[in-house]
Each structure stands twice: as structure tokens, then as C-alpha cells.
PDB file of C-alpha atoms in Angstrom:
ATOM      1  CA  MET X 191      89.710 104.836  66.717  1.00 67.00           C
ATOM      2  CA  ARG X 192      90.828 108.480  67.778  1.00 73.00           C
ATOM      3  CA  HIS X 193      94.136 109.015  69.405  1.00 68.00           C
ATOM      4  CA  ILE X 194      93.674 110.465  73.053  1.00 70.00           C
ATOM      5  CA  GLY X 195      97.034 112.563  73.711  1.00 65.00           C
ATOM      6  CA  ALA X 196      97.277 115.327  76.572  1.00 63.00           C
ATOM      7  CA  ILE X 197      96.199 118.378  76.123  1.00 66.00           C
ATOM      8  CA  GLN X 198      98.148 119.987  78.948  1.00 64.00           C
ATOM      9  CA  THR X 199     101.765 120.151  79.270  1.00 62.00           C
ATOM     10  CA  LEU X 200     103.749 118.080  81.633  1.00 60.00           C
ATOM     11  CA  VAL X 201     103.627 118.847  85.740  1.00 61.00           C
ATOM     12  CA  THR X 202     106.998 117.734  86.004  1.00 60.00           C
ATOM     13  CA  PRO X 203     110.049 120.129  84.275  1.00 57.00           C
ATOM     14  CA  ALA X 204     111.570 117.506  82.061  1.00 60.00           C
ATOM     15  CA  GLU X 205     115.449 118.382  83.407  1.00 71.00           C
ATOM     16  CA  PHE X 206     114.627 116.534  86.653  1.00 68.00           C
ATOM     17  CA  ASP X 207     117.817 116.086  88.945  1.00 72.00           C
ATOM     18  CA  PRO X 208     116.736 113.106  91.454  1.00 82.00           C
ATOM     19  CA  GLU X 209     120.568 113.800  93.225  1.00 88.00           C
ATOM     20  CA  PRO X 210     120.528 115.791  96.564  1.00 88.00           C
ATOM     21  CA  THR X 211     121.440 119.522  96.919  1.00 90.00           C
ATOM     22  CA  ALA X 212     124.121 120.707  99.296  1.00 92.00           C
ATOM     23  CA  ALA X 213     121.851 121.497 101.781  1.00 92.00           C
ATOM     24  CA  GLU X 214     120.372 119.021 101.827  1.00 92.00           C
ATOM     25  CA  LEU X 215     123.415 116.884 102.089  1.00 94.00           C
ATOM     26  CA  ASP X 216     124.577 119.271 104.638  1.00 94.00           C
ATOM     27  CA  ALA X 217     121.399 118.425 106.857  1.00 92.00           C
ATOM     28  CA  ILE X 218     121.450 114.909 106.582  1.00 93.00           C
ATOM     29  CA  ASP X 219     125.390 115.357 108.140  1.00 95.00           C
ATOM     30  CA  ARG X 220     123.727 117.229 111.224  1.00 94.00           C
ATOM     31  CA  GLU X 221     120.827 114.835 111.582  1.00 95.00           C
ATOM     32  CA  MET X 222     123.104 111.727 111.536  1.00 96.00           C
ATOM     33  CA  PRO X 223     123.901 111.181 114.984  1.00 96.00           C
ATOM     34  CA  LEU X 224     119.920 111.228 115.931  1.00 96.00           C
ATOM     35  CA  ILE X 225     119.768 109.207 113.328  1.00 96.00           C
ATOM     36  CA  ALA X 226     121.847 106.231 114.180  1.00 97.00           C
ATOM     37  CA  ALA X 227     120.291 106.865 117.743  1.00 97.00           C
ATOM     38  CA  GLU X 228     116.922 106.262 116.353  1.00 97.00           C
ATOM     39  CA  VAL X 229     118.013 103.283 114.792  1.00 97.00           C
ATOM     40  CA  ASP X 230     119.892 101.463 117.502  1.00 97.00           C
ATOM     41  CA  LEU X 231     116.577 102.189 119.272  1.00 97.00           C
ATOM     42  CA  LEU X 232     114.776 100.706 116.917  1.00 97.00           C
ATOM     43  CA  ASP X 233     116.982  97.306 116.470  1.00 96.00           C
ATOM     44  CA  ALA X 234     116.462  96.816 120.757  1.00 95.00           C
ATOM     45  CA  GLN X 235     113.008  96.936 120.078  1.00 95.00           C
ATOM     46  CA  ILE X 236     113.282  94.009 117.173  1.00 95.00           C
ATOM     47  CA  MET X 237     114.904  92.043 119.275  1.00 93.00           C
ATOM     48  CA  THR X 238     112.141  91.321 121.819  1.00 94.00           C
ATOM     49  CA  LEU X 239     108.886  91.536 118.985  1.00 94.00           C
ATOM     50  CA  ASP X 240     109.552  87.432 119.245  1.00 93.00           C
ATOM     51  CA  ARG X 241     110.089  87.151 123.036  1.00 93.00           C
ATOM     52  CA  PRO X 242     109.495  88.642 126.859  1.00 92.00           C
ATOM     53  CA  ALA X 243     111.992  91.286 127.088  1.00 91.00           C
ATOM     54  CA  SER X 244     114.841  90.441 129.357  1.00 94.00           C
ATOM     55  CA  GLU X 245     115.832  92.774 132.431  1.00 96.00           C
ATOM     56  CA  LEU X 246     118.764  93.244 129.566  1.00 96.00           C
ATOM     57  CA  ASP X 247     116.578  93.804 126.931  1.00 95.00           C
ATOM     58  CA  GLU X 248     114.908  96.658 129.146  1.00 96.00           C
ATOM     59  CA  ARG X 249     118.302  98.379 130.034  1.00 97.00           C
ATOM     60  CA  ARG X 250     118.993  98.551 125.923  1.00 96.00           C
ATOM     61  CA  ILE X 251     115.784  99.536 125.746  1.00 97.00           C
ATOM     62  CA  ARG X 252     116.465 102.490 127.899  1.00 97.00           C
ATOM     63  CA  ARG X 253     120.189 103.494 126.702  1.00 98.00           C
ATOM     64  CA  ALA X 254     118.582 103.845 123.393  1.00 97.00           C
ATOM     65  CA  ARG X 255     115.964 105.862 124.085  1.00 98.00           C
ATOM     66  CA  ASN X 256     118.495 108.240 126.504  1.00 98.00           C
ATOM     67  CA  ARG X 257     120.929 108.467 123.214  1.00 98.00           C
ATOM     68  CA  VAL X 258     118.014 109.495 121.438  1.00 98.00           C
ATOM     69  CA  MET X 259     117.023 111.818 123.873  1.00 98.00           C
ATOM     70  CA  ALA X 260     120.388 113.314 124.047  1.00 97.00           C
ATOM     71  CA  ALA X 261     120.898 113.463 120.531  1.00 97.00           C
ATOM     72  CA  ARG X 262     117.738 115.407 119.979  1.00 96.00           C
ATOM     73  CA  ARG X 263     118.661 117.504 122.901  1.00 96.00           C
ATOM     74  CA  ASP X 264     122.269 118.474 121.160  1.00 95.00           C
ATOM     75  CA  LEU X 265     120.138 118.653 117.766  1.00 94.00           C
ATOM     76  CA  THR X 266     118.179 121.219 119.016  1.00 94.00           C
ATOM     77  CA  ASN X 267     120.685 123.239 121.039  1.00 93.00           C
ATOM     78  CA  ARG X 268     122.722 123.480 117.878  1.00 89.00           C
ATOM     79  CA  ALA X 269     120.377 124.823 115.432  1.00 82.00           C
ATOM     80  CA  THR X 270     119.165 126.971 118.670  1.00 82.00           C
ATOM     81  CA  THR X 271     122.657 128.635 118.898  1.00 80.00           C
ATOM     82  CA  ALA X 272     123.047 128.886 115.015  1.00 75.00           C
ATOM     83  CA  LEU X 273     120.229 130.750 114.918  1.00 75.00           C
ATOM     84  CA  THR X 274     121.010 133.386 117.995  1.00 77.00           C
ATOM     85  CA  GLY X 275     124.573 133.406 117.149  1.00 68.00           C
ATOM     86  CA  GLY X 276     125.967 132.092 120.059  1.00 61.00           C
ATOM     87  CA  ALA X 277     124.515 131.556 123.883  1.00 56.00           C
ATOM     88  CA  ALA X 278     123.004 134.424 125.838  1.00 53.00           C
TER      89      ALA X 278
END
């Protein structure tokens, strides 16, 4: 029986570091309010999957959507301010 070996070199480097870089961690920290707001919205939506949504559930979902929109707005404004160097 003949041994079949790889002819090409490895595609991935041998020294792969799976840890996030400092820049990636900073980006996650900046986006954390949005991530938390999206998790809250998802929790509110999951609560209504197995039963009809009550008035309280509808308010909870609406408030969670508003928090997501506010977090997205704040994140976008911070990114725009950082790129332009301040308010015009």
C-alpha cells in the first residue's frame, strides 16, 4: 500500500494565536452597549414565542427596540465623531 502525503505546504501558519488582539477587544468594548441592548430585545422576543404577546410584552419589546436604536445611534455618532475629529 502506498502512503499518500500532502504535496502542498500548510495553508494556515503553525503559530496561530486564537486570542483576540487589543484592537479587537477595544472594538468589542465600544460595541458592548449595543450588544447588551440586542440581547435584551432577543430575550423579550423569546418570552413571547410560546404564548400570545400581552400588552406588557408589547411594551417590553418596544422599549427594547428603542434601546437598540439608541445604542446604534450612539455608536454611529461616536464613530463619526472619531473620524471627523469633533462636531462641525
